Amino acid sequence: MTVQKPTENDQSSISNHNKNRIKSLLLYCASFVTLTTIYYYFSTFFGLNSDRASILLEAKDILNGNVFLDGWYLSTVPFYFTETLPLAFLSLLFGPKSFLLHLMPALYYSLVVLLSFNLMRKKNKSCTPFIGLMLIPSPFFASLSMTACIHMGAILFSLIIINSYEKDNSLAKKIFLSFIGGLTVYSDNLAVYFLIIPIFTAVIILFIKDNNASVLNHAMIPVGAVFFSKLIHFLFNEIDSFVVSGTIPPRFATIDSLFFNVKIMMESILELLGANFLGGSIDEITTKLSLLIFIIVISLFFISIKEMKKGQSFKFVDYILLHSSIVLPVAFLISNMPADLGSARYLLPSAISFIIFIGRNSKIEKKYPLLLIGVAVFCLINVWGIKKTKIHEISYPVSEYLKEKNLGNGFANYWRASSISTIIDDGDTVIVPVNVSTIDGKIYAYKWLSNSKWFALQSRYIILNSDEQLHALTRKFGDDAYIKKINDTYIVIYKDKRLSITG
């Protein structure tokens, strides 16, 4: 048997292929650095609050040896593997500094954009207008995607798994991806709606439609992810670790709340697009720009639908993305989940998967230049909008005052506590989140994104933003306090450390 040597043409082809791969890798790396820089800048416009700041305090405690966050009260989901451990790793590299609360979401969203683009361009070379919808999103979209601890970790890891379905995976890789999925589902159950259920529904529908048993192989990763998430949950319950408050089991919406959910969904979609012109004055520039964005997006949408009707064949990834676009909105509509416009964070993953879906399946070569111009206008308007909506958190002047007076550790209402702590000195000063009873003036521990070790603190000051709490507190602990008011916030300072938590 003779072995044929590669011809000169074969070697040239291999060489060109390798060069193209290197060029592509370098382009992705350059894009990643550029996008991270831009998104870091945008992230600073949204300030810090205690929800975002508390993750840095958790990361610091991990670096101090409390790896499983023993004694911590977390929120409804732990975010442990998707947000907290990655931030702890960054803190190990750069030190636990507050700038990481802007860097980490910038890194995450950059990766989300690149993974989304990769999914689009694998099937559609004319996808640039569609990725433009994510490249520079609306101020509202940016506030949800470029700030810490708002589900971007779950979206990022889910997109990594969805990308893996573009090619055949070995058994070892499937097990590894199942493990990654398990970490993601355990950390943030939003991944169940964004990833697990869509894969299962895609498998079931294709199995019924094509009567092809081979499609069942695609179910291995979500099945493995569920298994690993349950195993991780069991192990964490067996060791001393954090407490997750959890949520009230969801209920089906009533008729009245169903109409409310529809209203909130429509408002959320318009805000996510930056196209909420409803109720705005026709003379205001913001209303005109919102209307222009609405026209651009609607035009892009209808052109996309028209192109998709021309017989695009869907791959398995397309079915995942399509179902991922549907599951969360349906759950949003029929449950008691929506509360206000902030509930749009539950719709953000579906918005991303839908943009990727239409970007993969709408080949718009003829209208490409026109749509590219429209999306460029869309991005420019959003840059202006993000810069215009810079948030000046009251926590910053309060922190400056505490630092100037060298007041040390103290108490504060939740929304001021962790944010002030990280702003003062990257969390070295402990500001304990508490609630002051308006009935008896007693100080109670606020067991939400807080550490029980803080609750033994005695301090001479407390930060409040309620007149009722202020009056109740001074009745309980004495009216000899010096009260410094900054906007709507009171800093109540005593000469001695008489303040402590009840119980």
Short mmCIF file of C-alpha atoms in Angstrom, two decimals:
data_model
loop_
_atom_site.label_atom_id
_atom_site.label_comp_id
_atom_site.label_asym_id
_atom_site.label_seq_id
_atom_site.Cartn_x
_atom_site.Cartn_y
_atom_site.Cartn_z
CA MET A 1 0.00 0.00 0.00
CA THR A 2 1.46 3.36 -1.02
CA VAL A 3 0.98 6.52 0.99
CA GLN A 4 0.35 9.56 -1.14
CA LYS A 5 2.43 12.57 -0.17
CA PRO A 6 0.68 15.93 0.13
CA THR A 7 1.00 17.87 -3.10
CA GLU A 8 2.30 21.41 -3.27
CA ASN A 9 -1.28 22.65 -3.69
CA ASP A 10 -2.40 20.70 -0.62
CA GLN A 11 0.39 22.19 1.49
CA SER A 12 -0.43 25.68 0.21
CA SER A 13 -4.09 25.16 1.08
CA ILE A 14 -3.22 24.00 4.61
CA SER A 15 -0.88 26.95 5.04
CA ASN A 16 -3.55 29.42 3.90
CA HIS A 17 -6.11 27.79 6.20
CA ASN A 18 -3.76 28.15 9.20
CA LYS A 19 -3.02 31.77 8.30
CA ASN A 20 -6.74 32.53 8.08
CA ARG A 21 -7.32 30.92 11.48
CA ILE A 22 -4.54 33.01 13.03
CA LYS A 23 -5.92 36.18 11.44
CA SER A 24 -9.41 35.34 12.71
CA LEU A 25 -8.09 34.68 16.22
CA LEU A 26 -6.15 37.95 16.26
CA LEU A 27 -9.22 39.82 15.02
CA TYR A 28 -11.37 38.30 17.77
CA CYS A 29 -8.73 39.18 20.40
CA ALA A 30 -8.49 42.77 19.14
CA SER A 31 -12.28 43.05 19.10
CA PHE A 32 -12.48 41.64 22.63
CA VAL A 33 -10.01 44.22 23.98
CA THR A 34 -11.74 47.07 22.13
CA LEU A 35 -15.24 46.07 23.23
CA THR A 36 -14.16 45.53 26.84
CA THR A 37 -12.68 49.03 26.92
CA ILE A 38 -15.88 50.55 25.51
CA TYR A 39 -18.17 48.58 27.82
CA TYR A 40 -16.03 49.38 30.86
CA TYR A 41 -16.50 53.06 30.04
CA PHE A 42 -20.26 52.58 29.63
CA SER A 43 -20.49 50.60 32.87
CA THR A 44 -19.16 53.53 34.89
CA PHE A 45 -22.21 55.55 33.83
CA PHE A 46 -24.53 53.29 35.82
CA GLY A 47 -22.93 53.74 39.23
CA LEU A 48 -22.99 51.17 42.02
CA ASN A 49 -25.70 49.95 44.34
CA SER A 50 -25.56 47.36 47.10
CA ASP A 51 -26.83 44.55 44.87
CA ARG A 52 -23.83 45.06 42.59
CA ALA A 53 -21.30 45.96 45.28
CA SER A 54 -21.98 43.02 47.59
CA ILE A 55 -20.38 40.55 45.17
CA LEU A 56 -17.01 42.25 45.72
CA LEU A 57 -17.38 41.73 49.48
CA GLU A 58 -18.16 38.06 48.84
CA ALA A 59 -15.08 37.76 46.61
CA LYS A 60 -12.92 39.35 49.31
CA ASP A 61 -14.19 36.86 51.88
CA ILE A 62 -13.34 33.98 49.52
CA LEU A 63 -9.78 35.31 49.17
CA ASN A 64 -9.59 35.52 52.97
CA GLY A 65 -10.24 31.78 53.18
CA ASN A 66 -14.03 31.58 53.44
CA VAL A 67 -14.28 29.68 50.15
CA PHE A 68 -17.87 28.52 50.60
CA LEU A 69 -19.08 31.83 52.09
CA ASP A 70 -20.02 30.34 55.44
CA GLY A 71 -22.29 32.75 57.32
CA TRP A 72 -23.44 34.65 54.24
CA TYR A 73 -27.04 35.38 53.35
CA LEU A 74 -27.29 35.63 49.57
CA SER A 75 -30.17 36.62 47.30
CA THR A 76 -32.69 34.49 45.41
CA VAL A 77 -29.92 32.70 43.48
CA PRO A 78 -26.28 32.29 44.56
CA PHE A 79 -24.47 33.48 41.38
CA TYR A 80 -21.60 31.50 42.93
CA PHE A 81 -19.93 29.92 39.88
CA THR A 82 -21.18 32.36 37.26
CA GLU A 83 -20.29 35.64 39.00
CA THR A 84 -18.69 35.33 42.45
CA LEU A 85 -15.83 32.92 41.78
CA PRO A 86 -14.83 34.69 38.52
CA LEU A 87 -14.74 37.99 40.43
CA ALA A 88 -12.67 36.33 43.16
CA PHE A 89 -10.23 35.21 40.44
CA LEU A 90 -10.00 38.75 39.06
CA SER A 91 -9.52 40.00 42.63
CA LEU A 92 -6.64 37.55 43.01
CA LEU A 93 -5.02 39.07 39.90
CA PHE A 94 -5.70 42.76 40.52
CA GLY A 95 -6.62 42.93 44.19
CA PRO A 96 -10.25 43.23 45.41
CA LYS A 97 -10.78 46.71 43.97
CA SER A 98 -14.11 48.36 43.21
CA PHE A 99 -13.13 49.01 39.57
CA LEU A 100 -13.62 45.26 39.01
CA LEU A 101 -17.36 45.83 39.45
CA HIS A 102 -17.16 47.64 36.11
CA LEU A 103 -14.47 45.48 34.51
CA MET A 104 -16.12 42.10 35.04
CA PRO A 105 -19.47 42.96 33.42
CA ALA A 106 -17.54 44.61 30.57
CA LEU A 107 -15.57 41.40 30.03
CA TYR A 108 -18.73 39.33 30.21
CA TYR A 109 -20.74 41.41 27.78
CA SER A 110 -17.82 41.55 25.33
CA LEU A 111 -17.75 37.75 25.31
CA VAL A 112 -21.54 37.58 24.92
CA VAL A 113 -21.34 39.85 21.86
CA LEU A 114 -18.49 37.85 20.30
CA LEU A 115 -20.17 34.49 20.96
CA SER A 116 -23.39 35.86 19.48
CA PHE A 117 -21.52 37.12 16.42
CA ASN A 118 -19.81 33.75 16.04
CA LEU A 119 -23.18 31.99 16.04
CA MET A 120 -24.49 34.40 13.40
CA ARG A 121 -21.53 34.41 11.00
CA LYS A 122 -21.28 30.61 10.98
CA LYS A 123 -24.50 30.62 8.97
CA ASN A 124 -24.93 34.16 7.62
CA LYS A 125 -22.09 36.35 6.36
CA SER A 126 -24.41 39.38 6.11
CA CYS A 127 -25.15 39.43 9.86
CA THR A 128 -23.43 42.73 10.74
CA PRO A 129 -26.66 44.80 11.01
CA PHE A 130 -28.06 42.29 13.48
CA ILE A 131 -25.02 42.19 15.79
CA GLY A 132 -25.24 46.00 15.67
CA LEU A 133 -28.41 45.73 17.80
CA MET A 134 -26.25 44.26 20.59
CA LEU A 135 -23.01 46.11 19.87
CA ILE A 136 -24.18 49.45 21.29
CA PRO A 137 -27.53 48.72 22.92
CA SER A 138 -30.01 51.15 24.41
CA PRO A 139 -29.24 52.77 27.79
CA PHE A 140 -31.79 50.48 29.46
CA PHE A 141 -30.36 47.36 27.79
CA ALA A 142 -26.85 48.50 28.75
CA SER A 143 -27.85 49.07 32.38
CA LEU A 144 -28.93 45.42 32.58
CA SER A 145 -26.05 43.90 30.62
CA MET A 146 -23.07 46.00 31.75
CA THR A 147 -23.54 45.87 35.51
CA ALA A 148 -22.60 43.09 37.91
CA CYS A 149 -24.93 40.31 39.03
CA ILE A 150 -27.79 40.65 36.54
CA HIS A 151 -27.67 37.16 34.97
CA MET A 152 -24.99 37.86 32.34
CA GLY A 153 -22.84 35.02 33.68
CA ALA A 154 -25.64 32.52 33.03
CA ILE A 155 -26.16 33.94 29.52
CA LEU A 156 -22.41 33.78 28.79
CA PHE A 157 -21.96 30.14 29.83
CA SER A 158 -25.20 29.15 28.09
CA LEU A 159 -23.96 30.71 24.83
CA ILE A 160 -20.71 28.75 25.15
CA ILE A 161 -22.78 25.55 25.31
CA ILE A 162 -25.06 26.62 22.44
CA ASN A 163 -21.97 27.36 20.30
CA SER A 164 -20.76 23.82 20.98
CA TYR A 165 -23.80 22.44 19.11
CA GLU A 166 -22.39 23.85 15.86
CA LYS A 167 -20.20 20.76 15.56
CA ASP A 168 -20.10 17.16 16.77
CA ASN A 169 -18.73 16.80 20.29
CA SER A 170 -16.88 13.85 21.72
CA LEU A 171 -18.26 12.07 24.78
CA ALA A 172 -15.59 13.66 26.99
CA LYS A 173 -16.49 17.14 25.73
CA LYS A 174 -20.20 16.50 26.29
CA ILE A 175 -19.52 15.49 29.89
CA PHE A 176 -17.39 18.61 30.37
CA LEU A 177 -20.10 20.85 28.89
CA SER A 178 -22.69 19.10 31.07
CA PHE A 179 -20.59 19.96 34.11
CA ILE A 180 -20.32 23.61 32.99
CA GLY A 181 -24.08 23.60 32.49
CA GLY A 182 -24.57 22.16 35.97
CA LEU A 183 -22.47 24.92 37.53
CA THR A 184 -24.49 27.47 35.58
CA VAL A 185 -27.91 26.08 36.48
CA TYR A 186 -26.96 25.79 40.15
CA SER A 187 -25.69 29.38 40.22
CA ASP A 188 -28.56 30.96 38.31
CA ASN A 189 -31.78 29.15 37.52
CA LEU A 190 -32.48 31.57 34.68
CA ALA A 191 -30.32 29.18 32.64
CA VAL A 192 -33.12 26.60 32.93
CA TYR A 193 -35.36 28.85 30.83
CA PHE A 194 -32.64 30.18 28.53
CA LEU A 195 -30.81 26.89 27.88
CA ILE A 196 -32.16 23.66 29.41
CA ILE A 197 -35.86 23.85 28.46
CA PRO A 198 -35.15 25.18 24.92
CA ILE A 199 -32.77 22.28 24.20
CA PHE A 200 -35.27 19.73 25.53
CA THR A 201 -38.15 21.20 23.52
CA ALA A 202 -35.97 21.33 20.38
CA VAL A 203 -35.08 17.65 20.84
CA ILE A 204 -38.70 16.58 21.41
CA ILE A 205 -40.12 18.55 18.48
CA LEU A 206 -37.44 17.36 16.04
CA PHE A 207 -37.79 13.76 17.24
CA ILE A 208 -41.55 13.87 16.62
CA LYS A 209 -41.20 15.82 13.36
CA ASP A 210 -38.44 13.74 11.73
CA ASN A 211 -38.82 10.47 13.63
CA ASN A 212 -35.05 10.44 13.95
CA ALA A 213 -33.68 8.85 17.14
CA SER A 214 -30.20 10.35 16.60
CA VAL A 215 -31.51 13.75 17.68
CA LEU A 216 -31.86 12.34 21.20
CA ASN A 217 -28.07 12.57 21.52
CA HIS A 218 -28.50 16.33 21.79
CA ALA A 219 -30.30 15.83 25.11
CA MET A 220 -27.19 14.50 26.83
CA ILE A 221 -25.79 17.92 27.76
CA PRO A 222 -28.97 19.31 29.38
CA VAL A 223 -29.63 15.99 31.17
CA GLY A 224 -26.05 16.04 32.45
CA ALA A 225 -26.39 19.69 33.44
CA VAL A 226 -29.49 18.98 35.52
CA PHE A 227 -27.76 15.99 37.13
CA PHE A 228 -24.63 17.97 38.03
CA SER A 229 -26.67 20.93 39.33
CA LYS A 230 -28.58 18.59 41.69
CA LEU A 231 -25.32 16.99 42.80
CA ILE A 232 -23.73 20.39 43.49
CA HIS A 233 -26.84 21.47 45.39
CA PHE A 234 -26.62 18.33 47.54
CA LEU A 235 -22.91 18.86 48.26
CA PHE A 236 -23.39 22.51 49.23
CA ASN A 237 -26.18 21.51 51.58
CA GLU A 238 -23.81 19.06 53.26
CA ILE A 239 -21.13 21.65 54.03
CA ASP A 240 -21.13 24.94 55.91
CA SER A 241 -21.90 27.47 53.23
CA PHE A 242 -24.11 30.39 52.36
CA VAL A 243 -27.86 30.67 52.77
CA VAL A 244 -29.96 31.42 49.70
CA SER A 245 -33.24 33.14 50.50
CA GLY A 246 -34.94 31.63 47.48
CA THR A 247 -38.21 32.84 46.03
CA ILE A 248 -41.87 32.24 46.65
CA PRO A 249 -42.96 29.41 44.30
CA PRO A 250 -44.32 31.02 41.14
CA ARG A 251 -48.05 31.10 40.58
CA PHE A 252 -50.10 31.45 37.44
CA ALA A 253 -51.22 34.98 36.71
CA THR A 254 -54.78 36.04 37.41
CA ILE A 255 -56.81 37.71 34.66
CA ASP A 256 -55.99 41.15 36.08
CA SER A 257 -52.28 40.42 36.46
CA LEU A 258 -52.17 38.89 32.96
CA PHE A 259 -53.14 42.26 31.46
CA PHE A 260 -50.57 43.93 33.73
CA ASN A 261 -47.91 41.48 32.52
CA VAL A 262 -48.72 42.28 28.88
CA LYS A 263 -48.35 46.01 29.64
CA ILE A 264 -45.02 45.51 31.44
CA MET A 265 -43.74 43.27 28.64
CA MET A 266 -44.54 45.82 25.94
CA GLU A 267 -42.93 48.63 27.94
CA SER A 268 -39.89 46.43 28.63
CA ILE A 269 -39.40 45.53 24.96
CA LEU A 270 -39.62 49.18 23.90
CA GLU A 271 -37.17 50.19 26.65
CA LEU A 272 -34.75 47.40 25.73
CA LEU A 273 -34.79 48.65 22.15
CA GLY A 274 -34.52 52.28 23.23
CA ALA A 275 -37.70 52.88 21.24
CA ASN A 276 -40.20 53.87 23.92
CA PHE A 277 -41.62 57.03 22.39
CA LEU A 278 -45.08 56.45 23.87
CA GLY A 279 -46.18 59.26 26.17
CA GLY A 280 -43.28 61.48 25.14
CA SER A 281 -43.68 65.03 23.91
CA ILE A 282 -43.35 65.29 20.15
CA ASP A 283 -41.22 68.42 20.60
CA GLU A 284 -38.56 66.64 22.69
CA ILE A 285 -35.40 65.35 20.99
CA THR A 286 -35.48 62.13 23.04
CA THR A 287 -38.98 61.30 21.76
CA LYS A 288 -37.95 61.92 18.15
CA LEU A 289 -34.85 59.74 18.53
CA SER A 290 -36.87 56.96 20.18
CA LEU A 291 -39.35 57.08 17.30
CA LEU A 292 -36.47 56.91 14.80
CA ILE A 293 -35.05 53.83 16.56
CA PHE A 294 -38.52 52.25 16.53
CA ILE A 295 -38.74 52.75 12.76
CA ILE A 296 -35.22 51.34 12.22
CA VAL A 297 -35.84 48.24 14.35
CA ILE A 298 -39.31 47.54 12.93
CA SER A 299 -37.93 47.86 9.39
CA LEU A 300 -35.09 45.47 10.18
CA PHE A 301 -37.54 43.04 11.76
CA PHE A 302 -39.97 42.96 8.83
CA ILE A 303 -37.19 42.65 6.26
CA SER A 304 -35.74 39.78 8.29
CA ILE A 305 -39.06 37.94 8.46
CA LYS A 306 -39.50 38.37 4.71
CA GLU A 307 -36.04 36.93 4.04
CA MET A 308 -36.59 34.00 6.39
CA LYS A 309 -39.72 33.04 4.45
CA LYS A 310 -37.58 32.30 1.40
CA GLY A 311 -36.87 28.80 2.63
CA GLN A 312 -34.01 29.04 5.10
CA SER A 313 -33.29 25.59 6.54
CA PHE A 314 -33.01 25.53 10.30
CA LYS A 315 -30.24 23.69 12.10
CA PHE A 316 -30.53 22.33 15.64
CA VAL A 317 -28.92 25.51 17.03
CA ASP A 318 -31.66 27.57 15.35
CA TYR A 319 -34.33 25.56 17.14
CA ILE A 320 -32.57 26.14 20.48
CA LEU A 321 -32.40 29.88 19.84
CA LEU A 322 -36.01 30.08 18.65
CA HIS A 323 -37.31 28.22 21.69
CA SER A 324 -35.04 30.24 23.96
CA SER A 325 -36.66 33.37 22.51
CA ILE A 326 -40.10 32.07 23.42
CA VAL A 327 -39.84 30.26 26.79
CA LEU A 328 -39.01 33.22 29.05
CA PRO A 329 -41.57 35.61 27.53
CA VAL A 330 -44.30 32.97 27.91
CA ALA A 331 -43.25 32.35 31.54
CA PHE A 332 -43.18 36.14 32.02
CA LEU A 333 -46.74 36.53 30.77
CA ILE A 334 -48.45 33.70 32.62
CA SER A 335 -46.72 33.96 36.02
CA ASN A 336 -46.62 36.30 38.99
CA MET A 337 -42.97 37.08 38.14
CA PRO A 338 -43.30 40.61 36.68
CA ALA A 339 -43.42 43.43 39.23
CA ASP A 340 -42.22 46.55 37.45
CA LEU A 341 -40.02 47.69 34.57
CA GLY A 342 -37.00 46.18 36.36
CA SER A 343 -38.49 42.77 35.57
CA ALA A 344 -37.20 43.31 32.03
CA ARG A 345 -34.02 41.56 33.19
CA TYR A 346 -35.98 38.32 32.74
CA LEU A 347 -36.63 39.23 29.09
CA LEU A 348 -33.08 40.28 28.26
CA PRO A 349 -31.82 36.70 27.57
CA SER A 350 -34.68 36.11 25.14
CA ALA A 351 -33.93 39.40 23.37
CA ILE A 352 -30.34 38.22 22.87
CA SER A 353 -31.33 34.77 21.58
CA PHE A 354 -33.90 36.29 19.21
CA ILE A 355 -31.34 38.73 17.77
CA ILE A 356 -28.96 35.81 17.18
CA PHE A 357 -31.76 33.76 15.59
CA ILE A 358 -32.76 36.41 13.05
CA GLY A 359 -29.08 37.24 12.47
CA ARG A 360 -28.41 33.61 11.49
CA ASN A 361 -31.40 33.19 9.23
CA SER A 362 -31.90 36.51 7.41
CA LYS A 363 -29.61 36.86 4.41
CA ILE A 364 -30.13 40.45 3.33
CA GLU A 365 -27.41 41.04 0.74
CA LYS A 366 -29.54 43.35 -1.44
CA LYS A 367 -30.60 45.66 1.42
CA TYR A 368 -27.36 45.24 3.38
CA PRO A 369 -25.93 48.79 2.87
CA LEU A 370 -29.23 50.49 3.78
CA LEU A 371 -29.73 48.38 6.92
CA LEU A 372 -26.10 48.89 7.91
CA ILE A 373 -26.61 52.66 7.79
CA GLY A 374 -29.80 52.31 9.85
CA VAL A 375 -28.10 50.25 12.54
CA ALA A 376 -25.14 52.67 12.59
CA VAL A 377 -27.64 55.47 13.36
CA PHE A 378 -29.17 53.19 16.03
CA CYS A 379 -25.74 52.77 17.68
CA LEU A 380 -24.91 56.49 17.55
CA ILE A 381 -28.20 57.42 19.19
CA ASN A 382 -27.54 54.87 21.94
CA VAL A 383 -24.03 56.22 22.60
CA TRP A 384 -25.59 59.65 23.09
CA GLY A 385 -28.32 58.16 25.30
CA ILE A 386 -25.90 56.24 27.54
CA LYS A 387 -23.71 59.29 28.09
CA LYS A 388 -26.80 61.39 28.83
CA THR A 389 -28.10 58.98 31.50
CA LYS A 390 -25.03 59.02 33.77
CA ILE A 391 -26.17 58.06 37.27
CA HIS A 392 -24.74 59.97 40.22
CA GLU A 393 -25.35 57.68 43.17
CA ILE A 394 -25.88 59.44 46.50
CA SER A 395 -23.54 56.78 47.92
CA TYR A 396 -20.54 58.72 46.53
CA PRO A 397 -20.96 61.99 48.53
CA VAL A 398 -21.98 59.98 51.60
CA SER A 399 -18.80 57.90 51.27
CA GLU A 400 -16.67 61.03 50.91
CA TYR A 401 -18.16 62.44 54.13
CA LEU A 402 -17.57 59.22 56.11
CA LYS A 403 -14.00 59.06 54.85
CA GLU A 404 -13.35 62.72 55.63
CA LYS A 405 -14.64 62.32 59.21
CA ASN A 406 -12.89 58.93 59.63
CA LEU A 407 -16.04 57.38 61.13
CA GLY A 408 -15.02 53.76 60.51
CA ASN A 409 -17.45 50.84 60.54
CA GLY A 410 -21.17 51.52 60.84
CA PHE A 411 -24.74 50.71 59.90
CA ALA A 412 -26.88 51.71 56.92
CA ASN A 413 -30.09 50.89 55.14
CA TYR A 414 -29.49 48.14 52.59
CA TRP A 415 -29.27 50.23 49.41
CA ARG A 416 -26.51 52.37 50.94
CA ALA A 417 -24.55 49.75 52.91
CA SER A 418 -22.37 47.68 50.57
CA SER A 419 -22.13 50.37 47.89
CA ILE A 420 -20.72 52.88 50.41
CA SER A 421 -18.34 50.23 51.79
CA THR A 422 -16.82 49.50 48.36
CA ILE A 423 -16.62 53.18 47.40
CA ILE A 424 -14.82 54.23 50.61
CA ASP A 425 -11.97 51.73 50.48
CA ASP A 426 -12.92 48.71 48.33
CA GLY A 427 -14.84 47.09 51.19
CA ASP A 428 -12.27 47.30 54.01
CA THR A 429 -14.73 49.44 55.98
CA VAL A 430 -17.72 47.37 57.07
CA ILE A 431 -21.10 49.02 56.58
CA VAL A 432 -23.69 46.58 57.89
CA PRO A 433 -27.08 46.50 56.12
CA VAL A 434 -29.85 46.92 58.68
CA ASN A 435 -33.49 47.84 59.04
CA VAL A 436 -34.70 50.27 61.70
CA SER A 437 -38.18 49.58 63.06
CA THR A 438 -40.44 52.62 62.85
CA ILE A 439 -42.38 51.21 65.83
CA ASP A 440 -39.72 50.76 68.53
CA GLY A 441 -36.59 52.20 66.87
CA LYS A 442 -34.63 48.95 67.28
CA ILE A 443 -31.97 48.01 64.72
CA TYR A 444 -32.47 44.64 63.03
CA ALA A 445 -30.04 42.71 60.83
CA TYR A 446 -30.91 42.76 57.13
CA LYS A 447 -30.28 39.18 56.02
CA TRP A 448 -29.85 39.77 52.31
CA LEU A 449 -26.41 39.87 50.66
CA SER A 450 -24.83 40.27 54.07
CA ASN A 451 -22.49 38.38 56.40
CA SER A 452 -23.72 37.26 59.82
CA LYS A 453 -20.24 38.00 61.22
CA TRP A 454 -20.97 41.70 60.77
CA PHE A 455 -24.00 41.62 63.05
CA ALA A 456 -21.97 41.81 66.29
CA LEU A 457 -20.76 45.32 65.36
CA GLN A 458 -21.23 48.29 67.67
CA SER A 459 -21.01 51.70 66.07
CA ARG A 460 -21.55 55.41 66.68
CA TYR A 461 -23.33 56.14 63.41
CA ILE A 462 -26.05 54.88 61.10
CA ILE A 463 -27.17 55.94 57.61
CA LEU A 464 -30.91 56.27 56.97
CA ASN A 465 -33.12 57.65 54.22
CA SER A 466 -36.48 57.71 55.98
CA ASP A 467 -37.87 60.41 58.29
CA GLU A 468 -39.92 57.80 60.12
CA GLN A 469 -36.87 55.64 60.82
CA LEU A 470 -34.88 58.69 61.91
CA HIS A 471 -37.50 59.76 64.46
CA ALA A 472 -37.92 56.20 65.79
CA LEU A 473 -34.15 55.72 66.13
CA THR A 474 -33.53 58.97 68.04
CA ARG A 475 -36.41 58.16 70.39
CA LYS A 476 -34.77 54.80 71.12
CA PHE A 477 -31.07 55.75 71.31
CA GLY A 478 -31.27 59.42 72.27
CA ASP A 479 -31.74 62.77 70.59
CA ASP A 480 -28.18 63.96 71.31
CA ALA A 481 -26.97 62.84 67.86
CA TYR A 482 -25.41 65.07 65.23
CA ILE A 483 -27.40 64.63 62.01
CA LYS A 484 -25.79 65.30 58.65
CA LYS A 485 -28.22 65.37 55.72
CA ILE A 486 -27.02 64.74 52.15
CA ASN A 487 -29.94 64.97 49.72
CA ASP A 488 -32.49 62.42 51.01
CA THR A 489 -29.97 60.59 53.22
CA TYR A 490 -29.36 61.11 56.94
CA ILE A 491 -26.07 60.26 58.68
CA VAL A 492 -26.91 59.99 62.40
CA ILE A 493 -23.73 60.29 64.51
CA TYR A 494 -23.41 59.76 68.27
CA LYS A 495 -20.40 60.53 70.49
CA ASP A 496 -20.15 56.92 71.65
CA LYS A 497 -20.71 53.46 70.14
CA ARG A 498 -24.21 52.96 71.48
CA LEU A 499 -25.74 51.53 68.31
CA SER A 500 -26.04 47.74 67.98
CA ILE A 501 -28.27 45.15 66.36
CA THR A 502 -31.16 43.68 68.33
CA GLY A 503 -31.18 39.88 68.65
#
